[in-house]
mmCIF file of C-alpha atoms in Angstrom:
data_model
loop_
_atom_site.group_PDB
_atom_site.id
_atom_site.type_symbol
_atom_site.label_atom_id
_atom_site.label_comp_id
_atom_site.label_asym_id
_atom_site.label_seq_id
_atom_site.Cartn_x
_atom_site.Cartn_y
_atom_site.Cartn_z
ATOM 1 C CA MET W 892 0.000 0.000 0.000
ATOM 2 C CA LEU W 893 1.153 3.507 -0.800
ATOM 3 C CA GLU W 894 1.377 5.690 2.302
ATOM 4 C CA VAL W 895 0.973 9.401 1.538
ATOM 5 C CA SER W 896 1.247 11.787 4.478
ATOM 6 C CA ALA W 897 -1.055 14.748 5.077
ATOM 7 C CA LEU W 898 1.858 16.985 4.060
ATOM 8 C CA GLY W 899 2.253 15.025 0.809
ATOM 9 C CA TRP W 900 -1.435 15.475 -0.039
ATOM 10 C CA THR W 901 -1.276 19.161 0.909
ATOM 11 C CA VAL W 902 1.766 19.876 -1.268
ATOM 12 C CA THR W 903 0.292 17.932 -4.202
ATOM 13 C CA ILE W 904 -3.056 19.719 -4.017
ATOM 14 C CA GLY W 905 -1.243 23.051 -3.606
ATOM 15 C CA VAL W 906 0.765 22.466 -6.810
ATOM 16 C CA ILE W 907 -2.370 21.457 -8.737
ATOM 17 C CA VAL W 908 -4.360 24.468 -7.443
ATOM 18 C CA ALA W 909 -1.463 26.773 -8.431
ATOM 19 C CA LEU W 910 -1.415 25.316 -11.953
ATOM 20 C CA LEU W 911 -5.210 25.606 -12.107
ATOM 21 C CA ALA W 912 -4.973 29.267 -11.029
ATOM 22 C CA LEU W 913 -2.427 29.821 -13.811
ATOM 23 C CA ASP W 914 -4.855 28.234 -16.299
ATOM 24 C CA LEU W 915 -7.689 30.420 -14.974
ATOM 25 C CA THR W 916 -5.595 33.552 -15.350
ATOM 26 C CA LEU W 917 -4.674 32.687 -18.928
ATOM 27 C CA GLY W 918 -8.072 31.401 -20.010
ATOM 28 C CA VAL W 919 -10.623 33.563 -18.204
ATOM 29 C CA LEU W 920 -9.055 36.819 -17.074
ATOM 30 C CA ARG W 921 -7.236 37.328 -20.373
ATOM 31 C CA PRO W 922 -9.513 35.884 -23.095
ATOM 32 C CA HIS W 923 -7.866 35.869 -26.527
ATOM 33 C CA VAL W 924 -7.465 33.738 -29.628
ATOM 34 C CA VAL W 925 -4.715 31.185 -28.949
ATOM 35 C CA GLY W 926 -2.130 30.676 -31.683
ATOM 36 C CA PHE W 927 -0.277 27.455 -32.525
ATOM 37 C CA ARG W 928 3.034 28.576 -30.974
ATOM 38 C CA GLU W 929 1.425 29.544 -27.656
ATOM 39 C CA ALA W 930 -0.607 26.323 -27.541
ATOM 40 C CA ALA W 931 2.483 24.219 -28.291
ATOM 41 C CA ALA W 932 4.537 25.948 -25.582
ATOM 42 C CA TRP W 933 1.894 25.448 -22.882
ATOM 43 C CA SER W 934 1.252 21.830 -23.970
ATOM 44 C CA VAL W 935 4.963 21.030 -23.654
ATOM 45 C CA PHE W 936 5.005 22.801 -20.251
ATOM 46 C CA TYR W 937 2.112 20.770 -18.800
ATOM 47 C CA ILE W 938 3.416 17.452 -20.158
ATOM 48 C CA ALA W 939 6.898 18.281 -18.776
ATOM 49 C CA VAL W 940 5.386 19.045 -15.346
ATOM 50 C CA ALA W 941 3.518 15.711 -15.396
ATOM 51 C CA ILE W 942 6.676 13.795 -16.396
ATOM 52 C CA ALA W 943 8.801 15.636 -13.803
ATOM 53 C CA PHE W 944 6.264 14.801 -11.115
ATOM 54 C CA GLY W 945 6.310 11.137 -12.170
ATOM 55 C CA ILE W 946 10.124 10.973 -12.023
ATOM 56 C CA VAL W 947 10.257 12.600 -8.570
ATOM 57 C CA PHE W 948 7.331 10.488 -7.343
ATOM 58 C CA GLY W 949 8.885 7.232 -8.632
ATOM 59 C CA SER W 950 12.276 8.130 -7.111
ATOM 60 C CA ILE W 951 10.693 8.727 -3.686
ATOM 61 C CA VAL W 952 8.155 5.874 -3.380
ATOM 62 C CA GLY W 953 9.641 3.304 -5.783
ATOM 63 C CA TRP W 954 9.187 2.558 -9.454
ATOM 64 C CA ASP W 955 6.369 0.077 -8.976
ATOM 65 C CA PHE W 956 4.167 3.014 -7.973
ATOM 66 C CA GLY W 957 5.970 5.276 -10.453
ATOM 67 C CA THR W 958 5.074 2.930 -13.326
ATOM 68 C CA GLN W 959 1.458 2.859 -12.104
ATOM 69 C CA TYR W 960 1.392 6.666 -12.221
ATOM 70 C CA PHE W 961 2.712 6.829 -15.784
ATOM 71 C CA ALA W 962 0.286 4.102 -16.939
ATOM 72 C CA GLY W 963 -2.607 5.970 -15.304
ATOM 73 C CA TYR W 964 -1.493 9.293 -16.767
ATOM 74 C CA ILE W 965 -1.269 7.869 -20.300
ATOM 75 C CA VAL W 966 -4.720 6.235 -20.001
ATOM 76 C CA GLU W 967 -6.272 9.499 -18.778
ATOM 77 C CA LYS W 968 -4.421 11.592 -21.369
ATOM 78 C CA SER W 969 -5.645 9.362 -24.216
ATOM 79 C CA LEU W 970 -9.227 9.516 -22.919
ATOM 80 C CA SER W 971 -8.910 13.289 -22.504
ATOM 81 C CA VAL W 972 -8.060 13.623 -26.213
ATOM 82 C CA ASP W 973 -11.401 11.974 -26.965
ATOM 83 C CA ASN W 974 -12.958 14.374 -24.452
ATOM 84 C CA LEU W 975 -11.454 17.201 -26.515
ATOM 85 C CA PHE W 976 -13.146 15.742 -29.585
ATOM 86 C CA VAL W 977 -16.523 16.255 -27.934
ATOM 87 C CA PHE W 978 -15.506 19.751 -26.769
ATOM 88 C CA VAL W 979 -14.784 20.606 -30.430
ATOM 89 C CA ILE W 980 -18.247 19.317 -31.422
ATOM 90 C CA ILE W 981 -19.862 21.408 -28.655
ATOM 91 C CA MET W 982 -17.942 24.549 -29.672
ATOM 92 C CA SER W 983 -18.987 24.067 -33.302
ATOM 93 C CA THR W 984 -22.626 23.258 -32.498
ATOM 94 C CA PHE W 985 -23.047 26.388 -30.374
ATOM 95 C CA ALA W 986 -20.792 28.534 -32.615
ATOM 96 C CA VAL W 987 -18.687 29.708 -29.651
ATOM 97 C CA PRO W 988 -16.636 32.788 -30.676
ATOM 98 C CA PRO W 989 -12.890 31.957 -30.662
ATOM 99 C CA ARG W 990 -12.068 34.555 -27.973
ATOM 100 C CA TYR W 991 -14.420 32.830 -25.469
ATOM 101 C CA GLN W 992 -13.307 29.267 -26.171
ATOM 102 C CA GLN W 993 -10.504 29.490 -23.578
ATOM 103 C CA GLU W 994 -12.959 30.515 -20.866
ATOM 104 C CA VAL W 995 -15.318 27.647 -21.714
ATOM 105 C CA LEU W 996 -12.456 25.133 -21.746
ATOM 106 C CA THR W 997 -11.049 26.313 -18.410
ATOM 107 C CA PHE W 998 -14.401 26.041 -16.656
ATOM 108 C CA GLY W 999 -14.911 22.659 -18.327
ATOM 109 C CA ILE W 1000 -11.594 21.444 -16.908
ATOM 110 C CA ILE W 1001 -12.483 22.709 -13.406
ATOM 111 C CA ILE W 1002 -15.869 20.942 -13.547
ATOM 112 C CA ALA W 1003 -14.150 17.748 -14.758
ATOM 113 C CA LEU W 1004 -11.578 17.888 -11.944
ATOM 114 C CA ILE W 1005 -14.273 18.354 -9.261
ATOM 115 C CA LEU W 1006 -16.387 15.505 -10.648
ATOM 116 C CA ARG W 1007 -13.416 13.162 -10.889
ATOM 117 C CA VAL W 1008 -12.350 13.868 -7.304
ATOM 118 C CA ILE W 1009 -15.876 12.849 -6.201
ATOM 119 C CA PHE W 1010 -15.782 9.677 -8.318
ATOM 120 C CA ILE W 1011 -12.242 8.807 -7.157
ATOM 121 C CA VAL W 1012 -13.342 8.965 -3.502
ATOM 122 C CA LEU W 1013 -16.440 6.864 -4.250
ATOM 123 C CA GLY W 1014 -14.506 4.391 -6.426
ATOM 124 C CA ALA W 1015 -11.746 3.903 -3.850
ATOM 125 C CA ALA W 1016 -14.310 3.390 -1.068
ATOM 126 C CA LEU W 1017 -16.252 0.820 -3.129
ATOM 127 C CA LEU W 1018 -13.117 -1.119 -4.129
ATOM 128 C CA ASN W 1019 -11.885 -1.209 -0.530
ATOM 129 C CA ALA W 1020 -15.274 -2.363 0.786
ATOM 130 C CA PHE W 1021 -16.286 -4.801 -1.971
ATOM 131 C CA SER W 1022 -13.708 -6.703 -4.019
ATOM 132 C CA PHE W 1023 -16.416 -7.699 -6.540
ATOM 133 C CA MET W 1024 -16.432 -4.029 -7.661
ATOM 134 C CA PHE W 1025 -13.355 -4.936 -9.745
ATOM 135 C CA LEU W 1026 -15.653 -7.286 -11.687
ATOM 136 C CA ILE W 1027 -18.348 -4.579 -11.997
ATOM 137 C CA PHE W 1028 -15.833 -1.976 -13.188
ATOM 138 C CA GLY W 1029 -14.376 -4.474 -15.653
ATOM 139 C CA LEU W 1030 -17.798 -5.315 -17.108
ATOM 140 C CA ILE W 1031 -18.654 -1.593 -17.405
ATOM 141 C CA LEU W 1032 -15.453 -1.012 -19.395
ATOM 142 C CA LEU W 1033 -16.078 -4.035 -21.631
ATOM 143 C CA TYR W 1034 -19.614 -2.827 -22.399
ATOM 144 C CA THR W 1035 -18.309 0.685 -23.122
ATOM 145 C CA ALA W 1036 -15.564 -0.726 -25.379
ATOM 146 C CA VAL W 1037 -17.993 -2.846 -27.417
ATOM 147 C CA GLN W 1038 -20.483 0.007 -27.863
ATOM 148 C CA LEU W 1039 -17.764 2.523 -28.704
ATOM 149 C CA PHE W 1040 -16.344 0.159 -31.321
ATOM 150 C CA ARG W 1041 -19.808 -0.463 -32.821
ATOM 151 C CA HIS W 1042 -20.482 3.281 -33.163
ATOM 152 C CA ARG W 1043 -16.891 4.419 -33.763
ATOM 153 C CA ASP W 1044 -17.833 6.257 -36.976
ATOM 154 C CA GLU W 1045 -20.510 8.438 -35.366
ATOM 155 C CA ASP W 1046 -20.499 11.697 -33.416
ATOM 156 C CA PRO W 1047 -22.515 12.370 -30.248
ATOM 157 C CA ASP W 1048 -25.616 14.546 -30.663
ATOM 158 C CA VAL W 1049 -25.176 17.664 -28.504
ATOM 159 C CA GLY W 1050 -28.813 18.660 -29.015
ATOM 160 C CA GLU W 1051 -29.949 15.455 -27.291
ATOM 161 C CA ASN W 1052 -28.055 16.266 -24.070
ATOM 162 C CA GLY W 1053 -30.556 16.078 -21.201
ATOM 163 C CA LEU W 1054 -29.261 19.161 -19.384
ATOM 164 C CA VAL W 1055 -29.312 21.281 -22.546
ATOM 165 C CA LYS W 1056 -32.819 20.109 -23.497
ATOM 166 C CA ALA W 1057 -34.129 20.896 -20.001
ATOM 167 C CA ALA W 1058 -32.504 24.343 -19.992
ATOM 168 C CA ARG W 1059 -33.977 25.210 -23.404
ATOM 169 C CA ARG W 1060 -37.396 24.082 -22.222
ATOM 170 C CA PHE W 1061 -37.531 25.794 -18.818
ATOM 171 C CA LEU W 1062 -35.139 28.762 -18.998
ATOM 172 C CA PRO W 1063 -35.200 31.976 -21.073
ATOM 173 C CA ILE W 1064 -32.198 31.748 -23.461
ATOM 174 C CA SER W 1065 -30.966 34.683 -25.547
ATOM 175 C CA ASP W 1066 -29.770 34.251 -29.140
ATOM 176 C CA GLU W 1067 -26.452 36.107 -28.883
ATOM 177 C CA TYR W 1068 -23.235 35.802 -26.872
ATOM 178 C CA VAL W 1069 -22.791 38.843 -24.604
ATOM 179 C CA ASP W 1070 -19.147 39.647 -23.726
ATOM 180 C CA GLY W 1071 -18.475 36.222 -22.264
ATOM 181 C CA LYS W 1072 -21.333 36.522 -19.746
ATOM 182 C CA MET W 1073 -23.671 33.665 -18.794
ATOM 183 C CA THR W 1074 -26.649 35.961 -18.097
ATOM 184 C CA THR W 1075 -27.842 39.224 -19.592
ATOM 185 C CA ARG W 1076 -30.798 41.588 -19.382
ATOM 186 C CA ILE W 1077 -32.941 42.107 -22.493
ATOM 187 C CA ASP W 1078 -35.899 44.536 -22.354
ATOM 188 C CA GLY W 1079 -35.711 44.439 -18.568
ATOM 189 C CA LYS W 1080 -35.902 40.630 -18.468
ATOM 190 C CA ARG W 1081 -33.061 38.477 -17.104
ATOM 191 C CA MET W 1082 -32.006 35.840 -19.650
ATOM 192 C CA PHE W 1083 -29.313 33.167 -19.948
ATOM 193 C CA THR W 1084 -26.881 33.419 -22.867
ATOM 194 C CA PRO W 1085 -25.792 30.526 -25.156
ATOM 195 C CA LEU W 1086 -22.562 30.418 -23.098
ATOM 196 C CA PHE W 1087 -24.607 29.005 -20.210
ATOM 197 C CA LEU W 1088 -25.855 26.196 -22.487
ATOM 198 C CA VAL W 1089 -22.298 25.470 -23.617
ATOM 199 C CA LEU W 1090 -21.133 25.074 -20.000
ATOM 200 C CA LEU W 1091 -24.101 22.799 -19.270
ATOM 201 C CA ALA W 1092 -23.212 20.645 -22.287
ATOM 202 C CA ILE W 1093 -19.564 20.441 -21.241
ATOM 203 C CA GLY W 1094 -20.539 19.663 -17.635
ATOM 204 C CA GLY W 1095 -22.737 16.794 -18.868
ATOM 205 C CA THR W 1096 -19.851 15.565 -21.015
ATOM 206 C CA ASP W 1097 -17.476 15.683 -18.050
ATOM 207 C CA LEU W 1098 -19.882 13.668 -15.919
ATOM 208 C CA LEU W 1099 -20.169 10.885 -18.498
ATOM 209 C CA PHE W 1100 -16.430 10.785 -19.162
ATOM 210 C CA ALA W 1101 -15.709 10.606 -15.417
ATOM 211 C CA LEU W 1102 -17.994 7.558 -15.168
ATOM 212 C CA ASP W 1103 -15.701 5.696 -17.589
ATOM 213 C CA SER W 1104 -12.276 7.197 -16.963
ATOM 214 C CA ILE W 1105 -12.240 6.458 -13.220
ATOM 215 C CA PRO W 1106 -12.835 2.675 -13.627
ATOM 216 C CA ALA W 1107 -10.224 2.746 -16.419
ATOM 217 C CA VAL W 1108 -7.500 4.280 -14.263
ATOM 218 C CA PHE W 1109 -8.383 2.040 -11.290
ATOM 219 C CA GLY W 1110 -7.597 -0.745 -13.746
ATOM 220 C CA VAL W 1111 -3.906 0.196 -13.664
ATOM 221 C CA THR W 1112 -3.619 1.212 -9.985
ATOM 222 C CA GLU W 1113 -5.635 0.736 -6.803
ATOM 223 C CA GLU W 1114 -4.020 3.748 -5.122
ATOM 224 C CA ALA W 1115 -6.421 6.707 -4.787
ATOM 225 C CA TYR W 1116 -3.506 9.165 -4.652
ATOM 226 C CA ILE W 1117 -2.122 7.928 -7.984
ATOM 227 C CA VAL W 1118 -5.605 7.972 -9.539
ATOM 228 C CA PHE W 1119 -6.026 11.594 -8.386
ATOM 229 C CA VAL W 1120 -2.670 12.920 -9.630
ATOM 230 C CA ALA W 1121 -2.930 11.022 -12.949
ATOM 231 C CA ASN W 1122 -6.346 12.594 -13.568
ATOM 232 C CA ALA W 1123 -5.293 16.050 -12.412
ATOM 233 C CA PHE W 1124 -2.162 16.261 -14.577
ATOM 234 C CA ALA W 1125 -3.979 14.795 -17.599
ATOM 235 C CA LEU W 1126 -6.753 17.407 -17.286
ATOM 236 C CA LEU W 1127 -4.558 20.427 -16.545
ATOM 237 C CA GLY W 1128 -3.017 20.441 -19.996
ATOM 238 C CA LEU W 1129 -6.336 20.171 -21.846
ATOM 239 C CA ARG W 1130 -6.859 23.876 -22.491
ATOM 240 C CA ALA W 1131 -3.594 24.280 -24.389
ATOM 241 C CA LEU W 1132 -3.888 20.833 -26.001
ATOM 242 C CA PHE W 1133 -7.311 21.774 -27.407
ATOM 243 C CA PHE W 1134 -5.859 24.629 -29.457
ATOM 244 C CA LEU W 1135 -2.823 22.566 -30.456
ATOM 245 C CA VAL W 1136 -4.606 19.486 -31.768
ATOM 246 C CA LYS W 1137 -8.068 20.671 -32.854
ATOM 247 C CA GLY W 1138 -6.760 20.900 -36.413
ATOM 248 C CA LEU W 1139 -5.304 17.380 -36.147
ATOM 249 C CA LEU W 1140 -8.299 15.695 -34.483
ATOM 250 C CA ASP W 1141 -10.056 15.194 -37.810
ATOM 251 C CA ARG W 1142 -7.081 13.117 -38.987
ATOM 252 C CA LEU W 1143 -7.146 10.654 -36.051
ATOM 253 C CA VAL W 1144 -9.606 8.409 -37.878
ATOM 254 C CA TYR W 1145 -8.831 5.333 -35.756
ATOM 255 C CA LEU W 1146 -8.828 7.094 -32.366
ATOM 256 C CA SER W 1147 -12.192 5.661 -31.257
ATOM 257 C CA THR W 1148 -11.104 2.178 -32.368
ATOM 258 C CA GLY W 1149 -7.863 2.467 -30.378
ATOM 259 C CA LEU W 1150 -9.661 3.732 -27.272
ATOM 260 C CA SER W 1151 -12.220 0.919 -27.471
ATOM 261 C CA ILE W 1152 -9.362 -1.636 -27.552
ATOM 262 C CA ILE W 1153 -7.648 0.066 -24.568
ATOM 263 C CA LEU W 1154 -10.884 0.083 -22.546
ATOM 264 C CA ALA W 1155 -11.500 -3.601 -23.401
ATOM 265 C CA PHE W 1156 -7.935 -4.494 -22.360
ATOM 266 C CA ILE W 1157 -8.301 -2.687 -19.007
ATOM 267 C CA GLY W 1158 -11.726 -4.285 -18.528
ATOM 268 C CA VAL W 1159 -10.217 -7.770 -18.965
ATOM 269 C CA LYS W 1160 -7.356 -6.808 -16.621
ATOM 270 C CA LEU W 1161 -9.853 -5.799 -13.900
ATOM 271 C CA ILE W 1162 -11.854 -9.027 -14.290
ATOM 272 C CA LEU W 1163 -8.664 -11.123 -14.071
ATOM 273 C CA HIS W 1164 -7.643 -9.191 -10.948
ATOM 274 C CA TRP W 1165 -11.036 -9.911 -9.345
ATOM 275 C CA ALA W 1166 -10.797 -13.598 -10.262
ATOM 276 C CA HIS W 1167 -7.242 -13.771 -8.853
ATOM 277 C CA LYS W 1168 -8.370 -12.258 -5.536
ATOM 278 C CA ASP W 1169 -11.803 -13.833 -5.089
ATOM 279 C CA ILE W 1170 -11.766 -17.140 -6.985
ATOM 280 C CA ASN W 1171 -8.277 -18.613 -7.279
ATOM 281 C CA GLU W 1172 -4.787 -17.170 -6.948
ATOM 282 C CA SER W 1173 -3.706 -19.296 -9.907
ATOM 283 C CA VAL W 1174 -5.693 -16.995 -12.228
ATOM 284 C CA PRO W 1175 -3.030 -14.905 -14.018
ATOM 285 C CA GLU W 1176 -2.874 -11.133 -13.633
ATOM 286 C CA VAL W 1177 -1.589 -8.472 -16.012
ATOM 287 C CA SER W 1178 1.352 -6.560 -14.529
ATOM 288 C CA THR W 1179 1.598 -2.766 -14.623
ATOM 289 C CA PRO W 1180 4.665 -2.713 -16.961
ATOM 290 C CA VAL W 1181 2.788 -4.963 -19.421
ATOM 291 C CA SER W 1182 -0.266 -2.683 -19.177
ATOM 292 C CA LEU W 1183 1.884 0.375 -19.848
ATOM 293 C CA GLY W 1184 3.489 -1.291 -22.880
ATOM 294 C CA VAL W 1185 0.163 -2.450 -24.337
ATOM 295 C CA ILE W 1186 -1.521 0.959 -23.874
ATOM 296 C CA LEU W 1187 1.435 2.845 -25.382
ATOM 297 C CA GLY W 1188 1.647 0.365 -28.243
ATOM 298 C CA ILE W 1189 -2.061 0.704 -29.093
ATOM 299 C CA LEU W 1190 -1.845 4.514 -29.029
ATOM 300 C CA VAL W 1191 1.258 4.600 -31.256
ATOM 301 C CA ILE W 1192 -0.212 2.121 -33.768
ATOM 302 C CA THR W 1193 -3.576 3.961 -33.770
ATOM 303 C CA THR W 1194 -1.922 7.324 -34.406
ATOM 304 C CA VAL W 1195 0.431 6.066 -37.139
ATOM 305 C CA LEU W 1196 -2.318 4.153 -38.975
ATOM 306 C CA SER W 1197 -4.674 7.152 -38.666
ATOM 307 C CA LEU W 1198 -2.157 9.556 -40.206
ATOM 308 C CA MET W 1199 -1.338 7.080 -42.999
ATOM 309 C CA LYS W 1200 -5.022 6.548 -43.771
ATOM 310 C CA SER W 1201 -5.892 10.257 -43.743
ATOM 311 C CA ARG W 1202 -2.893 11.017 -45.962
ATOM 312 C CA LYS W 1203 -4.112 8.450 -48.514
ATOM 313 C CA ASP W 1204 -7.684 9.751 -48.334
ATOM 314 C CA PRO W 1205 -7.800 13.413 -47.173
ATOM 315 C CA SER W 1206 -11.608 13.397 -47.419
ATOM 316 C CA LEU W 1207 -11.842 11.041 -44.409
ATOM 317 C CA LYS W 1208 -12.957 12.678 -41.162
ATOM 318 C CA ALA W 1209 -12.463 11.233 -37.697
ATOM 319 C CA HIS W 1210 -15.399 10.823 -35.303
ATOM 320 C CA ALA W 1211 -15.624 10.949 -31.531
ATOM 321 C CA GLY W 1212 -17.718 7.790 -31.353
ATOM 322 C CA SER W 1213 -20.853 7.146 -29.301
ATOM 323 C CA LEU W 1214 -22.538 4.502 -27.200
ATOM 324 C CA ARG W 1215 -25.804 4.855 -29.081
ATOM 325 C CA ALA W 1216 -26.679 4.879 -32.732
ATOM 326 C CA GLY W 1217 -28.786 7.301 -34.704
ATOM 327 C CA SER W 1218 -30.601 10.330 -33.296
ATOM 328 C CA ASP W 1219 -30.757 8.741 -29.848
ATOM 329 C CA HIS W 1220 -27.056 8.818 -29.110
ATOM 330 C CA GLN W 1221 -26.089 10.976 -26.180
ATOM 331 C CA HIS W 1222 -23.101 13.178 -26.385
ATOM 332 C CA ALA W 1223 -19.974 11.888 -24.815
ATOM 333 C CA ASP W 1224 -21.626 8.528 -24.283
ATOM 334 C CA LYS W 1225 -18.333 6.918 -23.662
#
């Protein structure tokens, strides 16, 4: 078991809050159109911070836990790219002006971080109390993987999001964006702006992604601290990564296929772990180094094949994938 002191938790949370404050300052207090060079610089910065943390963490607590952190970080980072896919769809659907996209992304990341902290606490408590939860988590991931693979060439329907539909039905919504505000006053009447709908859509997306990403990362580590830091560092770089890769996302035509294979692999790993603990110790388990190698291998192969395919046929467009087909599919139904 990994023992993390109160001071360790405090320092970790302090670093993450400081980085979040930096993101807030850049994205909300100084809204502007982000160029490629700026996005690349901040993406490199956040990835370097995550790697530096992993090296220091592994050196202090041992490389068994260090490898678990890197495996968890890579899983969460790959899922966060798919999360970005849905963010792009939301931005396009609601025609968010470029200068407000940073603000929307930053709030989306904060909402995601809060939701994932809640799910990490719940997930850790369930796994500690009931070992069969490894089986439940594994089956959830297998179901998600199969559905995502079946509907890999579809995009989620933002208009079918429950929160957005309810807001449109019960709240007064204005037609225009108003200086990055979520509410405005028109003819003396208080109204919500489309920016409010965008944040609702992104919040709903974050909730659904958290439901899948937390079981996925618990598949590579049982340590709540590692799950938390892997999620936090994967999410903190999303704002810059969005502006860096949004032009490349359309070319990752096999991304959903690769993610479905990764989720299926982790699902099988969780089920084997449950069987090893609860049925018979002779049931083989998948080690963390093997998991890390498989996940990295799938991501590299997926990316290379995607770029080769899109180069051969530039008309091909990647899709975020969905759990449901047709007009019924929910956005971010991963």
